[in-house]
Coordinates of N, CA, C and O in Angstrom, one line a residue:
M1 N -175.3 9.3 123.8 CA -175.6 8.2 123.0 C -174.7 8.3 121.7 O -174.8 9.3 121.0
P2 N -173.9 7.3 121.4 CA -173.0 7.4 120.3 C -173.7 7.1 119.0 O -174.7 6.4 118.9
K3 N -173.2 7.8 117.9 CA -173.7 7.5 116.5 C -172.9 6.4 116.0 O -171.7 6.4 116.1
L4 N -173.5 5.4 115.4 CA -172.9 4.2 114.8 C -173.2 4.1 113.3 O -174.4 4.4 112.9
H5 N -172.3 3.7 112.5 CA -172.5 3.5 111.1 C -172.5 1.9 110.9 O -171.5 1.3 111.1
I6 N -173.7 1.3 110.7 CA -173.8 -0.1 110.7 C -174.7 -0.6 109.6 O -175.4 0.2 108.9
P7 N -174.6 -1.9 109.2 CA -175.5 -2.5 108.3 C -176.9 -2.6 108.9 O -177.0 -2.8 110.1
A8 N -177.9 -2.4 108.1 CA -179.3 -2.5 108.6 C -179.6 -3.8 109.3 O -180.5 -3.9 110.2
D9 N -178.9 -4.8 109.0 CA -179.0 -6.1 109.6 C -178.7 -6.1 111.1 O -179.2 -7.0 111.8
D10 N -178.0 -5.1 111.5 CA -177.6 -4.9 113.0 C -178.6 -4.0 113.7 O -178.3 -3.7 114.9
F11 N -179.7 -3.6 113.1 CA -180.7 -2.8 113.8 C -181.1 -3.5 115.1 O -181.2 -4.7 115.2
Q12 N -181.4 -2.6 116.2 CA -182.0 -3.1 117.4 C -183.2 -2.2 117.7 O -183.2 -1.1 117.4
L13 N -184.2 -2.8 118.4 CA -185.3 -2.0 118.9 C -184.8 -0.9 119.7 O -183.9 -1.1 120.5
G14 N -185.4 0.3 119.5 CA -184.9 1.5 120.3 C -183.9 2.3 119.6 O -183.7 3.5 119.9
D15 N -183.2 1.8 118.5 CA -182.3 2.6 117.8 C -183.0 3.7 117.1 O -184.2 3.6 116.7
L16 N -182.3 4.9 117.0 CA -182.8 6.0 116.2 C -182.0 6.0 114.9 O -180.8 6.2 114.8
V17 N -182.8 5.8 113.8 CA -182.2 5.8 112.4 C -182.1 7.3 111.9 O -183.1 8.0 111.9
H18 N -181.0 7.7 111.5 CA -180.8 9.1 111.0 C -181.0 9.0 109.4 O -180.3 8.3 108.7
L19 N -181.9 9.8 109.0 CA -182.3 9.9 107.6 C -181.5 11.0 106.9 O -181.0 12.0 107.5
A20 N -181.4 11.0 105.6 CA -180.6 12.0 104.8 C -181.2 13.4 105.0 O -180.4 14.3 104.9
D21 N -182.5 13.5 105.2 CA -183.1 14.8 105.3 C -183.0 15.4 106.8 O -183.5 16.4 107.0
G22 N -182.2 14.7 107.6 CA -182.0 15.2 109.0 C -183.0 14.7 110.0 O -182.8 14.8 111.2
R23 N -184.1 14.0 109.6 CA -185.0 13.4 110.5 C -184.5 12.1 111.1 O -183.5 11.6 110.6
T24 N -185.1 11.7 112.2 CA -184.7 10.4 112.8 C -186.0 9.6 113.0 O -187.1 10.2 113.1
V25 N -185.9 8.3 112.9 CA -187.0 7.4 113.1 C -186.6 6.4 114.2 O -185.5 5.7 114.1
K26 N -187.4 6.3 115.3 CA -187.1 5.3 116.3 C -187.7 3.9 115.9 O -188.8 3.8 115.5
I27 N -186.8 2.9 116.0 CA -187.3 1.5 115.7 C -188.1 1.0 116.8 O -187.6 0.8 117.9
R28 N -189.4 0.7 116.5 CA -190.3 0.1 117.5 C -190.6 -1.4 117.1 O -190.8 -2.2 117.9
V29 N -190.6 -1.6 115.8 CA -190.9 -3.0 115.2 C -190.0 -3.2 114.1 O -189.8 -2.3 113.2
L30 N -189.5 -4.4 114.0 CA -188.7 -4.9 112.8 C -189.3 -6.1 112.2 O -189.7 -7.0 112.9
E31 N -189.4 -6.1 110.9 CA -189.8 -7.3 110.2 C -188.8 -7.6 109.1 O -188.2 -6.6 108.5
R32 N -188.6 -8.8 108.8 CA -187.6 -9.3 107.8 C -188.4 -10.1 106.7 O -189.3 -10.8 107.1
G33 N -188.0 -9.8 105.5 CA -188.7 -10.6 104.4 C -187.6 -11.3 103.5 O -186.5 -11.3 103.9
G34 N -188.1 -11.8 102.4 CA -187.2 -12.5 101.5 C -186.2 -11.5 100.8 O -186.4 -10.3 100.8
R35 N -185.2 -12.1 100.3 CA -184.1 -11.4 99.6 C -183.5 -10.2 100.3 O -183.2 -9.2 99.8
G36 N -183.4 -10.3 101.6 CA -182.7 -9.3 102.4 C -183.5 -8.1 102.8 O -183.0 -7.1 103.3
L37 N -184.9 -8.2 102.6 CA -185.7 -7.0 102.9 C -185.8 -6.9 104.4 O -186.0 -7.8 105.2
I38 N -185.8 -5.6 104.9 CA -186.0 -5.3 106.3 C -187.0 -4.1 106.3 O -186.8 -3.1 105.5
V39 N -188.0 -4.2 107.2 CA -189.0 -3.1 107.3 C -189.0 -2.7 108.7 O -189.1 -3.5 109.6
V40 N -188.9 -1.4 108.9 CA -189.0 -0.7 110.3 C -190.4 -0.1 110.4 O -190.8 0.6 109.5
N41 N -191.0 -0.4 111.5 CA -192.3 0.2 111.9 C -193.3 0.0 110.8 O -194.0 0.9 110.3
P42 N -193.6 -1.3 110.3 CA -194.5 -1.5 109.2 C -195.9 -1.0 109.6 O -196.4 -1.1 110.7
G43 N -196.6 -0.4 108.6 CA -197.9 0.1 108.8 C -198.0 1.5 109.5 O -199.0 2.1 109.6
A44 N -196.9 2.0 109.9 CA -196.8 3.3 110.6 C -196.4 4.4 109.7 O -195.9 4.2 108.6
A45 N -196.7 5.7 110.0 CA -196.4 6.8 109.2 C -194.9 6.9 109.0 O -194.4 7.5 108.0
D46 N -194.1 6.4 110.0 CA -192.6 6.5 109.9 C -192.0 5.2 109.4 O -190.8 4.9 109.7
R47 N -192.7 4.5 108.6 CA -192.2 3.2 108.1 C -191.0 3.4 107.2 O -190.9 4.4 106.4
L48 N -190.0 2.5 107.4 CA -188.8 2.5 106.5 C -188.6 1.2 105.9 O -189.0 0.2 106.6
E49 N -188.1 1.1 104.7 CA -187.9 -0.2 104.1 C -186.5 -0.2 103.4 O -186.1 0.9 102.8
G50 N -185.8 -1.2 103.5 CA -184.5 -1.3 102.8 C -184.0 -2.7 102.8 O -184.7 -3.7 103.0
R51 N -182.7 -2.9 102.6 CA -182.1 -4.2 102.5 C -181.1 -4.3 103.7 O -180.5 -3.3 104.1
V52 N -180.9 -5.5 104.2 CA -180.1 -5.7 105.4 C -178.6 -5.3 105.2 O -177.9 -5.0 106.1
W53 N -178.1 -5.3 104.0 CA -176.7 -4.9 103.7 C -176.5 -3.4 103.6 O -175.4 -2.9 103.5
E54 N -177.6 -2.6 103.5 CA -177.4 -1.2 103.4 C -176.8 -0.6 104.7 O -177.2 -1.0 105.8
Q55 N -175.9 0.3 104.5 CA -175.2 1.0 105.7 C -176.1 2.2 106.1 O -176.6 3.0 105.3
V56 N -176.3 2.3 107.4 CA -177.1 3.4 108.0 C -176.4 3.9 109.2 O -175.6 3.3 109.8
T57 N -176.8 5.1 109.6 CA -176.3 5.7 110.8 C -177.4 5.7 111.8 O -178.6 6.1 111.5
V58 N -177.1 5.2 113.0 CA -178.1 5.1 114.1 C -177.5 5.7 115.4 O -176.2 5.8 115.5
T59 N -178.3 6.1 116.2 CA -177.9 6.5 117.6 C -178.5 5.4 118.5 O -179.7 5.0 118.3
R60 N -177.7 4.9 119.4 CA -178.1 3.8 120.2 C -177.7 4.1 121.7 O -176.6 4.5 121.9
E61 N -178.6 3.8 122.6 CA -178.3 4.0 124.0 C -177.2 3.1 124.4 O -177.2 1.9 124.0
E62 N -176.3 3.6 125.2 CA -175.2 2.8 125.7 C -175.7 1.9 126.8 O -176.5 2.3 127.6
M63 N -175.2 0.7 126.8 CA -175.6 -0.3 127.8 C -174.7 0.0 129.0 O -173.5 0.2 128.9
S64 N -175.2 0.0 130.2 CA -174.4 0.2 131.5 C -173.9 -1.1 132.0 O -174.4 -2.1 131.9

């Protein structure tokens, strides 16, 4: 699985988001709000929040 550096706006379900502390979070649910807000896994312990223009590193399964 390749690591990609993408804007959060390009998140896909199943992506693994790499955090600065070395942990990863699997995207199970995506919600979008006003002013570019994006929330990953709302209500869960591994919830992430940011803006769609923020650059992030993800691992994504390659499509066959």
